[in-house]
Amino acid sequence: MNLFYRIVRVFVMQKIPVDYKINCSSCGLKSLCLANGLNDLDIVQLDKLVDRKASLYKGDHLYSDGQHLKSFFAIKGGIIKVYSFDSENKEVVHGFYLPGDVLGLDSLAYNSHPFNAVALDVTNVCEIPFNKLEQLTKTIPDLNNQLLNLMSQEIVNSRRHSSLLAHKTAEQKLAFFIYLMSSKFKSRGYLHTQFRLNILHKDVANYLNLTPETVSRILTKFNKDEIVSWIKKEVNIFNEEALKNMAGE
Amino acid sequence: MNLFYRIVRVFVMQKIPVDYKINCSSCGLKSLCLANGLNDLDIVQLDKLVDRKASLYKGDHLYSDGQHLKSFFAIKGGIIKVYSFDSENKEVVHGFYLPGDVLGLDSLAYNSHPFNAVALDVTNVCEIPFNKLEQLTKTIPDLNNQLLNLMSQEIVNSRRHSSLLAHKTAEQKLAFFIYLMSSKFKSRGYLHTQFRLNILHKDVANYLNLTPETVSRILTKFNKDEIVSWIKKEVNIFNEEALKNMAGE
DNA sequence: CGTAGGTTTGAAGTCAATCAACAGTTGTGG
DNA sequence: CCACAACTGTTGATTGACTTCAAACCTACG
């Protein structure tokens, strides 16, 4: 088992630097991120702005509370948690971002913004500076449109989350969350009934305004009812229809 | 009493048409809405796009669920409630918009969007078509920046709302809400310890994920404790400091 | 002036939190 | 590579904040 772990680690370490240097034109996620809707020539222009960062490892911060953020980040691989602290210094989890998602849309209006972004797994991001992007939007109207679209979507997502917090039961919340993650994997062309979800139960609990105990109890029930299991970061959906119904969609 | 009411109504009906035709340059709210940060010449350009709509009365919809929205709306006076329906057809209140606020930022990315906007009081709005505004942002970079700023702020506001739903007690939620409204009035240069707030308790309850009964109970308590009263649409803040503390800020 | 919808107040009920104790997992330093 | 410490997850018993239900009272509006 230990040997297996080593091999995987080495594999990951070696593979990623090759993989993540891929440019926008040949990136499989271009239809989700800023490049969506752009023609091939424009994508090349966008690509010139992109700074492909070295891999982040679990616990590494992409940015922190109070920092003056001056870039967007598009996720190429891995998973990022965005969180803040409330007035009593308790953590508040705002969301989890997967490959194809864009971070930093919330920070445009603020010199110093109140959010933190941390990697939950080995993660690769493309950094796109605000000011350079802004210049480019002037010559590429489609790019400006896509930026506005992404922001608009972020507003709607955030409202959906509020609505979930307000009007769903603990069971519905958790079913909805797993269903949402599954949908994300599906739309990205990955296997959506069986996937790795490297999120701690306590972080999900926080995000859904539940306690880890409640999450644990409900997952046990879902497993018993043969709807879905989530054991050691591995999600298995046994009954997609039942999950969807339970999510109240 | 009837006579008094009549006089007020006539006064309102006559006054507003005169007032709301004011152009952007001389509008007292220009520092809050799309005109913020623009020079005088640019404001004149923006002003040409603006369609100042006739007054909306209580219950009139600015837009509805499923409609193809093609404009932003800046509120000049009055109050608008934005809401939707969940999967069980129960109303979900997403927010209340006051003079200076801009609506429709959520609808940019969607051909048909899931929100409704209804006037809770006599309300005047300026309509700004997406496509014309988009054209103008190309020649006025400051306008584009302001649009992005407003969207970014909307994301942050929405996250704050989620955080409130998740981590505050019923008392804190209500204290926070009243404090927030007061702050809005303050920043708009109105009296902020005494103001008309034409929102039903049941709508606030929905927005804060409480029941009208709970809201009623807490307001009774706040009144007894001489912190704030909210009786028949009139808010009176007796102890601003206590309210702020209670809001947990 | 009557009525539908909104608000208040009280009593009873409930969902999920809290508290507690233990089991499993991860990561680190010797 | 193991041992131990710190963290994460599970399960049960108890509690509490807010909801639900119910009935009376307002008040706004045609």
PDB file of C-alpha atoms in Angstrom, chain B:
ATOM      1  CA  MET B   1     -58.055  60.370   7.704  1.00  0.00           C
ATOM      2  CA  ASN B   2     -59.447  59.639   4.315  1.00  0.00           C
ATOM      3  CA  LEU B   3     -58.985  63.216   3.258  1.00  0.00           C
ATOM      4  CA  PHE B   4     -55.380  63.198   4.424  1.00  0.00           C
ATOM      5  CA  TYR B   5     -54.736  60.017   2.513  1.00  0.00           C
ATOM      6  CA  ARG B   6     -56.251  61.492  -0.630  1.00  0.00           C
ATOM      7  CA  ILE B   7     -54.055  64.558  -0.425  1.00  0.00           C
ATOM      8  CA  VAL B   8     -50.911  62.498  -0.020  1.00  0.00           C
ATOM      9  CA  ARG B   9     -51.843  60.307  -2.967  1.00  0.00           C
ATOM     10  CA  VAL B  10     -52.475  63.266  -5.255  1.00  0.00           C
ATOM     11  CA  PHE B  11     -49.270  64.899  -4.125  1.00  0.00           C
ATOM     12  CA  VAL B  12     -47.316  61.743  -4.896  1.00  0.00           C
ATOM     13  CA  MET B  13     -48.942  61.324  -8.278  1.00  0.00           C
ATOM     14  CA  GLN B  14     -48.086  64.844  -9.310  1.00  0.00           C
ATOM     15  CA  LYS B  15     -44.689  65.157  -7.800  1.00  0.00           C
ATOM     16  CA  ILE B  16     -43.079  62.053  -9.207  1.00  0.00           C
ATOM     17  CA  PRO B  17     -43.463  62.688 -12.922  1.00  0.00           C
ATOM     18  CA  VAL B  18     -41.640  65.979 -12.482  1.00  0.00           C
ATOM     19  CA  ASP B  19     -38.928  64.487 -10.315  1.00  0.00           C
ATOM     20  CA  TYR B  20     -38.046  61.317 -12.095  1.00  0.00           C
ATOM     21  CA  LYS B  21     -37.360  62.873 -15.457  1.00  0.00           C
ATOM     22  CA  ILE B  22     -34.120  64.265 -14.047  1.00  0.00           C
ATOM     23  CA  ASN B  23     -31.119  63.311 -16.196  1.00  0.00           C
ATOM     24  CA  CYS B  24     -28.036  61.430 -15.051  1.00  0.00           C
ATOM     25  CA  SER B  25     -25.871  64.555 -14.760  1.00  0.00           C
ATOM     26  CA  SER B  26     -28.036  66.079 -12.075  1.00  0.00           C
ATOM     27  CA  CYS B  27     -29.117  62.838 -10.419  1.00  0.00           C
ATOM     28  CA  GLY B  28     -28.193  62.629  -6.767  1.00  0.00           C
ATOM     29  CA  LEU B  29     -27.596  58.902  -7.045  1.00  0.00           C
ATOM     30  CA  LYS B  30     -25.070  58.966  -9.868  1.00  0.00           C
ATOM     31  CA  SER B  31     -22.187  58.000  -7.576  1.00  0.00           C
ATOM     32  CA  LEU B  32     -23.955  54.711  -6.773  1.00  0.00           C
ATOM     33  CA  CYS B  33     -25.116  53.577 -10.179  1.00  0.00           C
ATOM     34  CA  LEU B  34     -23.514  53.045 -13.579  1.00  0.00           C
ATOM     35  CA  ALA B  35     -22.467  56.694 -13.849  1.00  0.00           C
ATOM     36  CA  ASN B  36     -20.005  56.370 -10.992  1.00  0.00           C
ATOM     37  CA  GLY B  37     -16.480  57.335 -12.006  1.00  0.00           C
ATOM     38  CA  LEU B  38     -17.505  58.854 -15.340  1.00  0.00           C
ATOM     39  CA  ASN B  39     -16.579  62.375 -16.395  1.00  0.00           C
ATOM     40  CA  ASP B  40     -19.290  64.903 -17.277  1.00  0.00           C
ATOM     41  CA  LEU B  41     -19.080  64.297 -21.018  1.00  0.00           C
ATOM     42  CA  ASP B  42     -19.331  60.543 -20.619  1.00  0.00           C
ATOM     43  CA  ILE B  43     -22.335  60.901 -18.324  1.00  0.00           C
ATOM     44  CA  VAL B  44     -24.126  62.782 -21.079  1.00  0.00           C
ATOM     45  CA  GLN B  45     -23.436  59.846 -23.412  1.00  0.00           C
ATOM     46  CA  LEU B  46     -24.793  57.403 -20.847  1.00  0.00           C
ATOM     47  CA  ASP B  47     -27.811  59.597 -20.286  1.00  0.00           C
ATOM     48  CA  LYS B  48     -28.800  59.204 -23.937  1.00  0.00           C
ATOM     49  CA  LEU B  49     -29.312  55.456 -23.451  1.00  0.00           C
ATOM     50  CA  VAL B  50     -31.500  55.799 -20.419  1.00  0.00           C
ATOM     51  CA  ASP B  51     -35.197  55.246 -20.765  1.00  0.00           C
ATOM     52  CA  ARG B  52     -36.952  56.707 -17.727  1.00  0.00           C
ATOM     53  CA  LYS B  53     -40.004  54.559 -17.209  1.00  0.00           C
ATOM     54  CA  ALA B  54     -43.363  55.675 -15.881  1.00  0.00           C
ATOM     55  CA  SER B  55     -43.876  55.065 -12.193  1.00  0.00           C
ATOM     56  CA  LEU B  56     -44.524  51.547 -10.984  1.00  0.00           C
ATOM     57  CA  TYR B  57     -47.113  51.083  -8.260  1.00  0.00           C
ATOM     58  CA  LYS B  58     -47.226  48.518  -5.487  1.00  0.00           C
ATOM     59  CA  GLY B  59     -47.536  45.048  -6.990  1.00  0.00           C
ATOM     60  CA  ASP B  60     -46.403  46.080 -10.495  1.00  0.00           C
ATOM     61  CA  HIS B  61     -43.744  43.809 -11.912  1.00  0.00           C
ATOM     62  CA  LEU B  62     -40.595  45.232 -13.416  1.00  0.00           C
ATOM     63  CA  TYR B  63     -39.835  41.860 -14.965  1.00  0.00           C
ATOM     64  CA  SER B  64     -40.913  38.269 -14.548  1.00  0.00           C
ATOM     65  CA  ASP B  65     -39.651  34.734 -14.462  1.00  0.00           C
ATOM     66  CA  GLY B  66     -38.752  33.282 -17.840  1.00  0.00           C
ATOM     67  CA  GLN B  67     -38.797  36.607 -19.623  1.00  0.00           C
ATOM     68  CA  HIS B  68     -35.888  37.437 -21.882  1.00  0.00           C
ATOM     69  CA  LEU B  69     -34.399  40.348 -20.012  1.00  0.00           C
ATOM     70  CA  LYS B  70     -32.449  42.757 -22.171  1.00  0.00           C
ATOM     71  CA  SER B  71     -31.926  45.716 -19.850  1.00  0.00           C
ATOM     72  CA  PHE B  72     -30.474  46.816 -16.568  1.00  0.00           C
ATOM     73  CA  PHE B  73     -32.644  48.868 -14.252  1.00  0.00           C
ATOM     74  CA  ALA B  74     -31.317  51.555 -11.920  1.00  0.00           C
ATOM     75  CA  ILE B  75     -33.679  52.503  -9.117  1.00  0.00           C
ATOM     76  CA  LYS B  76     -34.340  56.209  -8.729  1.00  0.00           C
ATOM     77  CA  GLY B  77     -36.935  55.972  -5.972  1.00  0.00           C
ATOM     78  CA  GLY B  78     -39.021  53.348  -4.212  1.00  0.00           C
ATOM     79  CA  ILE B  79     -38.261  49.726  -3.480  1.00  0.00           C
ATOM     80  CA  ILE B  80     -38.117  46.500  -5.489  1.00  0.00           C
ATOM     81  CA  LYS B  81     -38.238  42.905  -4.251  1.00  0.00           C
ATOM     82  CA  VAL B  82     -36.432  40.240  -6.276  1.00  0.00           C
ATOM     83  CA  TYR B  83     -37.750  36.708  -5.804  1.00  0.00           C
ATOM     84  CA  SER B  84     -38.167  33.300  -7.404  1.00  0.00           C
ATOM     85  CA  PHE B  85     -39.934  30.026  -6.690  1.00  0.00           C
ATOM     86  CA  ASP B  86     -38.296  26.831  -5.486  1.00  0.00           C
ATOM     87  CA  SER B  87     -39.042  23.302  -6.649  1.00  0.00           C
ATOM     88  CA  GLU B  88     -42.070  23.153  -4.330  1.00  0.00           C
ATOM     89  CA  ASN B  89     -43.351  26.441  -5.714  1.00  0.00           C
ATOM     90  CA  LYS B  90     -42.599  28.269  -2.518  1.00  0.00           C
ATOM     91  CA  GLU B  91     -41.454  31.855  -2.826  1.00  0.00           C
ATOM     92  CA  VAL B  92     -37.751  32.591  -2.250  1.00  0.00           C
ATOM     93  CA  VAL B  93     -36.853  36.240  -1.619  1.00  0.00           C
ATOM     94  CA  HIS B  94     -33.368  37.132  -2.882  1.00  0.00           C
ATOM     95  CA  GLY B  95     -33.168  40.776  -1.959  1.00  0.00           C
ATOM     96  CA  PHE B  96     -34.609  44.248  -1.714  1.00  0.00           C
ATOM     97  CA  TYR B  97     -33.291  47.017  -3.945  1.00  0.00           C
ATOM     98  CA  LEU B  98     -33.321  50.678  -2.979  1.00  0.00           C
ATOM     99  CA  PRO B  99     -32.591  53.963  -4.812  1.00  0.00           C
ATOM    100  CA  GLY B 100     -29.147  53.819  -6.384  1.00  0.00           C
ATOM    101  CA  ASP B 101     -29.147  50.020  -6.693  1.00  0.00           C
ATOM    102  CA  VAL B 102     -28.904  48.362 -10.106  1.00  0.00           C
ATOM    103  CA  LEU B 103     -30.999  45.318 -11.077  1.00  0.00           C
ATOM    104  CA  GLY B 104     -30.553  42.783 -13.850  1.00  0.00           C
ATOM    105  CA  LEU B 105     -26.877  41.986 -13.351  1.00  0.00           C
ATOM    106  CA  ASP B 106     -27.866  38.373 -12.774  1.00  0.00           C
ATOM    107  CA  SER B 107     -29.635  38.046 -16.111  1.00  0.00           C
ATOM    108  CA  LEU B 108     -26.856  38.847 -18.512  1.00  0.00           C
ATOM    109  CA  ALA B 109     -25.807  35.257 -19.064  1.00  0.00           C
ATOM    110  CA  TYR B 110     -29.239  33.780 -19.537  1.00  0.00           C
ATOM    111  CA  ASN B 111     -31.741  33.980 -22.333  1.00  0.00           C
ATOM    112  CA  SER B 112     -34.470  33.259 -19.892  1.00  0.00           C
ATOM    113  CA  HIS B 113     -33.746  33.869 -16.237  1.00  0.00           C
ATOM    114  CA  PRO B 114     -35.541  32.619 -13.156  1.00  0.00           C
ATOM    115  CA  PHE B 115     -36.160  35.842 -11.227  1.00  0.00           C
ATOM    116  CA  ASN B 116     -39.074  38.200 -10.680  1.00  0.00           C
ATOM    117  CA  ALA B 117     -38.877  41.835  -9.655  1.00  0.00           C
ATOM    118  CA  VAL B 118     -41.897  43.531  -8.090  1.00  0.00           C
ATOM    119  CA  ALA B 119     -42.423  47.042  -6.741  1.00  0.00           C
ATOM    120  CA  LEU B 120     -43.356  47.169  -3.042  1.00  0.00           C
ATOM    121  CA  ASP B 121     -44.126  50.866  -3.177  1.00  0.00           C
ATOM    122  CA  VAL B 122     -44.353  53.637  -5.751  1.00  0.00           C
ATOM    123  CA  THR B 123     -41.107  53.119  -7.631  1.00  0.00           C
ATOM    124  CA  ASN B 124     -39.235  54.813 -10.451  1.00  0.00           C
ATOM    125  CA  VAL B 125     -36.545  53.148 -12.488  1.00  0.00           C
ATOM    126  CA  CYS B 126     -34.190  54.034 -15.310  1.00  0.00           C
ATOM    127  CA  GLU B 127     -33.961  51.347 -17.972  1.00  0.00           C
ATOM    128  CA  ILE B 128     -30.630  50.840 -19.739  1.00  0.00           C
ATOM    129  CA  PRO B 129     -30.597  48.332 -22.620  1.00  0.00           C
ATOM    130  CA  PHE B 130     -27.782  45.759 -22.496  1.00  0.00           C
ATOM    131  CA  ASN B 131     -26.776  46.058 -26.118  1.00  0.00           C
ATOM    132  CA  LYS B 132     -26.579  49.847 -26.203  1.00  0.00           C
ATOM    133  CA  LEU B 133     -24.650  49.900 -22.943  1.00  0.00           C
ATOM    134  CA  GLU B 134     -22.307  47.291 -24.327  1.00  0.00           C
ATOM    135  CA  GLN B 135     -21.603  49.513 -27.335  1.00  0.00           C
ATOM    136  CA  LEU B 136     -20.869  52.453 -25.073  1.00  0.00           C
ATOM    137  CA  THR B 137     -18.499  50.492 -22.818  1.00  0.00           C
ATOM    138  CA  LYS B 138     -16.222  50.132 -25.839  1.00  0.00           C
ATOM    139  CA  THR B 139     -15.632  53.884 -26.023  1.00  0.00           C
ATOM    140  CA  ILE B 140     -15.832  54.556 -22.272  1.00  0.00           C
ATOM    141  CA  PRO B 141     -13.516  52.201 -20.370  1.00  0.00           C
ATOM    142  CA  ASP B 142     -14.600  53.718 -17.032  1.00  0.00           C
ATOM    143  CA  LEU B 143     -18.141  52.601 -17.765  1.00  0.00           C
ATOM    144  CA  ASN B 144     -17.009  49.050 -18.363  1.00  0.00           C
ATOM    145  CA  ASN B 145     -15.065  49.125 -15.103  1.00  0.00           C
ATOM    146  CA  GLN B 146     -18.073  50.355 -13.196  1.00  0.00           C
ATOM    147  CA  LEU B 147     -20.227  47.608 -14.674  1.00  0.00           C
ATOM    148  CA  LEU B 148     -17.704  44.994 -13.575  1.00  0.00           C
ATOM    149  CA  ASN B 149     -17.492  46.631 -10.145  1.00  0.00           C
ATOM    150  CA  LEU B 150     -21.236  46.462  -9.663  1.00  0.00           C
ATOM    151  CA  MET B 151     -21.307  42.801 -10.619  1.00  0.00           C
ATOM    152  CA  SER B 152     -18.416  42.025  -8.335  1.00  0.00           C
ATOM    153  CA  GLN B 153     -20.213  43.784  -5.469  1.00  0.00           C
ATOM    154  CA  GLU B 154     -23.343  41.783  -6.179  1.00  0.00           C
ATOM    155  CA  ILE B 155     -21.374  38.554  -5.820  1.00  0.00           C
ATOM    156  CA  VAL B 156     -19.955  39.705  -2.486  1.00  0.00           C
ATOM    157  CA  ASN B 157     -23.391  40.812  -1.259  1.00  0.00           C
ATOM    158  CA  SER B 158     -24.850  37.481  -2.165  1.00  0.00           C
ATOM    159  CA  ARG B 159     -22.089  35.652  -0.278  1.00  0.00           C
ATOM    160  CA  ARG B 160     -22.699  37.845   2.751  1.00  0.00           C
ATOM    161  CA  HIS B 161     -26.323  36.834   2.599  1.00  0.00           C
ATOM    162  CA  SER B 162     -25.376  33.151   2.507  1.00  0.00           C
ATOM    163  CA  SER B 163     -23.093  33.687   5.450  1.00  0.00           C
ATOM    164  CA  LEU B 164     -25.901  35.408   7.345  1.00  0.00           C
ATOM    165  CA  LEU B 165     -28.303  32.565   6.640  1.00  0.00           C
ATOM    166  CA  ALA B 166     -25.766  30.013   7.761  1.00  0.00           C
ATOM    167  CA  HIS B 167     -24.177  31.482  10.842  1.00  0.00           C
ATOM    168  CA  LYS B 168     -26.484  33.966  12.541  1.00  0.00           C
ATOM    169  CA  THR B 169     -29.275  33.446  15.056  1.00  0.00           C
ATOM    170  CA  ALA B 170     -32.771  34.753  14.383  1.00  0.00           C
ATOM    171  CA  GLU B 171     -32.076  37.847  16.524  1.00  0.00           C
ATOM    172  CA  GLN B 172     -28.784  38.557  14.794  1.00  0.00           C
ATOM    173  CA  LYS B 173     -30.354  38.141  11.371  1.00  0.00           C
ATOM    174  CA  LEU B 174     -33.076  40.655  12.024  1.00  0.00           C
ATOM    175  CA  ALA B 175     -30.761  43.124  13.767  1.00  0.00           C
ATOM    176  CA  PHE B 176     -28.360  42.810  10.862  1.00  0.00           C
ATOM    177  CA  PHE B 177     -31.100  43.375   8.322  1.00  0.00           C
ATOM    178  CA  ILE B 178     -32.350  46.553   9.962  1.00  0.00           C
ATOM    179  CA  TYR B 179     -28.794  47.768  10.445  1.00  0.00           C
ATOM    180  CA  LEU B 180     -28.064  47.110   6.770  1.00  0.00           C
ATOM    181  CA  MET B 181     -31.115  49.054   5.647  1.00  0.00           C
ATOM    182  CA  SER B 182     -30.153  51.892   7.959  1.00  0.00           C
ATOM    183  CA  SER B 183     -26.633  51.920   6.474  1.00  0.00           C
ATOM    184  CA  LYS B 184     -28.107  52.110   2.998  1.00  0.00           C
ATOM    185  CA  PHE B 185     -30.204  55.110   3.935  1.00  0.00           C
ATOM    186  CA  LYS B 186     -27.183  56.710   5.565  1.00  0.00           C
ATOM    187  CA  SER B 187     -24.976  56.264   2.517  1.00  0.00           C
ATOM    188  CA  ARG B 188     -27.676  57.833   0.375  1.00  0.00           C
ATOM    189  CA  GLY B 189     -27.773  60.892   2.613  1.00  0.00           C
ATOM    190  CA  TYR B 190     -31.163  60.175   4.161  1.00  0.00           C
ATOM    191  CA  LEU B 191     -32.065  60.096   7.833  1.00  0.00           C
ATOM    192  CA  HIS B 192     -30.890  56.674   8.926  1.00  0.00           C
ATOM    193  CA  THR B 193     -32.369  56.335  12.412  1.00  0.00           C
ATOM    194  CA  GLN B 194     -35.921  56.913  11.276  1.00  0.00           C
ATOM    195  CA  PHE B 195     -37.225  55.839   7.900  1.00  0.00           C
ATOM    196  CA  ARG B 196     -40.085  54.260   6.005  1.00  0.00           C
ATOM    197  CA  LEU B 197     -39.454  50.619   5.109  1.00  0.00           C
ATOM    198  CA  ASN B 198     -42.334  49.331   3.047  1.00  0.00           C
ATOM    199  CA  ILE B 199     -41.519  45.633   3.349  1.00  0.00           C
ATOM    200  CA  LEU B 200     -43.900  43.040   4.735  1.00  0.00           C
ATOM    201  CA  HIS B 201     -42.650  41.084   7.712  1.00  0.00           C
ATOM    202  CA  LYS B 202     -43.375  37.887   5.844  1.00  0.00           C
ATOM    203  CA  ASP B 203     -41.046  38.964   3.035  1.00  0.00           C
ATOM    204  CA  VAL B 204     -38.261  39.802   5.481  1.00  0.00           C
ATOM    205  CA  ALA B 205     -38.919  36.499   7.224  1.00  0.00           C
ATOM    206  CA  ASN B 206     -38.542  34.690   3.908  1.00  0.00           C
ATOM    207  CA  TYR B 207     -35.365  36.626   3.040  1.00  0.00           C
ATOM    208  CA  LEU B 208     -33.817  35.764   6.421  1.00  0.00           C
ATOM    209  CA  ASN B 209     -35.126  32.193   6.450  1.00  0.00           C
ATOM    210  CA  LEU B 210     -37.401  32.777   9.431  1.00  0.00           C
ATOM    211  CA  THR B 211     -41.174  32.631   9.923  1.00  0.00           C
ATOM    212  CA  PRO B 212     -43.307  35.767  10.242  1.00  0.00           C
ATOM    213  CA  GLU B 213     -44.086  34.643  13.792  1.00  0.00           C
ATOM    214  CA  THR B 214     -40.419  34.659  14.754  1.00  0.00           C
ATOM    215  CA  VAL B 215     -39.919  38.084  13.170  1.00  0.00           C
ATOM    216  CA  SER B 216     -42.900  39.390  15.083  1.00  0.00           C
ATOM    217  CA  ARG B 217     -41.649  37.993  18.384  1.00  0.00           C
ATOM    218  CA  ILE B 218     -38.185  39.432  17.940  1.00  0.00           C
ATOM    219  CA  LEU B 219     -39.466  42.860  16.908  1.00  0.00           C
ATOM    220  CA  THR B 220     -41.625  42.916  20.031  1.00  0.00           C
ATOM    221  CA  LYS B 221     -38.509  42.140  22.065  1.00  0.00           C
ATOM    222  CA  PHE B 222     -36.395  44.798  20.298  1.00  0.00           C
ATOM    223  CA  ASN B 223     -39.116  47.329  20.995  1.00  0.00           C
ATOM    224  CA  LYS B 224     -39.351  46.343  24.656  1.00  0.00           C
ATOM    225  CA  ASP B 225     -35.563  46.578  24.992  1.00  0.00           C
ATOM    226  CA  GLU B 226     -35.662  50.032  23.394  1.00  0.00           C
ATOM    227  CA  ILE B 227     -33.305  49.093  20.590  1.00  0.00           C
ATOM    228  CA  VAL B 228     -35.496  49.579  17.543  1.00  0.00           C
ATOM    229  CA  SER B 229     -39.160  49.638  16.593  1.00  0.00           C
ATOM    230  CA  TRP B 230     -40.665  48.736  13.231  1.00  0.00           C
ATOM    231  CA  ILE B 231     -44.356  49.506  13.297  1.00  0.00           C
ATOM    232  CA  LYS B 232     -46.536  50.026  10.258  1.00  0.00           C
ATOM    233  CA  LYS B 233     -43.643  50.434   7.800  1.00  0.00           C
ATOM    234  CA  GLU B 234     -41.920  52.991  10.059  1.00  0.00           C
ATOM    235  CA  VAL B 235     -38.523  52.082  11.472  1.00  0.00           C
ATOM    236  CA  ASN B 236     -37.171  53.950  14.514  1.00  0.00           C
ATOM    237  CA  ILE B 237     -33.716  53.126  15.765  1.00  0.00           C
ATOM    238  CA  PHE B 238     -33.415  54.078  19.440  1.00  0.00           C
ATOM    239  CA  ASN B 239     -30.031  52.544  20.170  1.00  0.00           C
ATOM    240  CA  GLU B 240     -27.797  52.299  17.122  1.00  0.00           C
ATOM    241  CA  GLU B 241     -24.858  50.866  19.053  1.00  0.00           C
ATOM    242  CA  ALA B 242     -26.926  48.084  20.594  1.00  0.00           C
ATOM    243  CA  LEU B 243     -28.403  47.263  17.189  1.00  0.00           C
ATOM    244  CA  LYS B 244     -24.958  47.025  15.639  1.00  0.00           C
ATOM    245  CA  ASN B 245     -23.705  44.775  18.417  1.00  0.00           C
ATOM    246  CA  MET B 246     -26.749  42.586  18.193  1.00  0.00           C
ATOM    247  CA  ALA B 247     -26.157  42.240  14.452  1.00  0.00           C
ATOM    248  CA  GLY B 248     -22.817  40.657  15.310  1.00  0.00           C
ATOM    249  CA  GLU B 249     -20.654  42.978  13.236  1.00  0.00           C
TER     250      GLU B 249
END
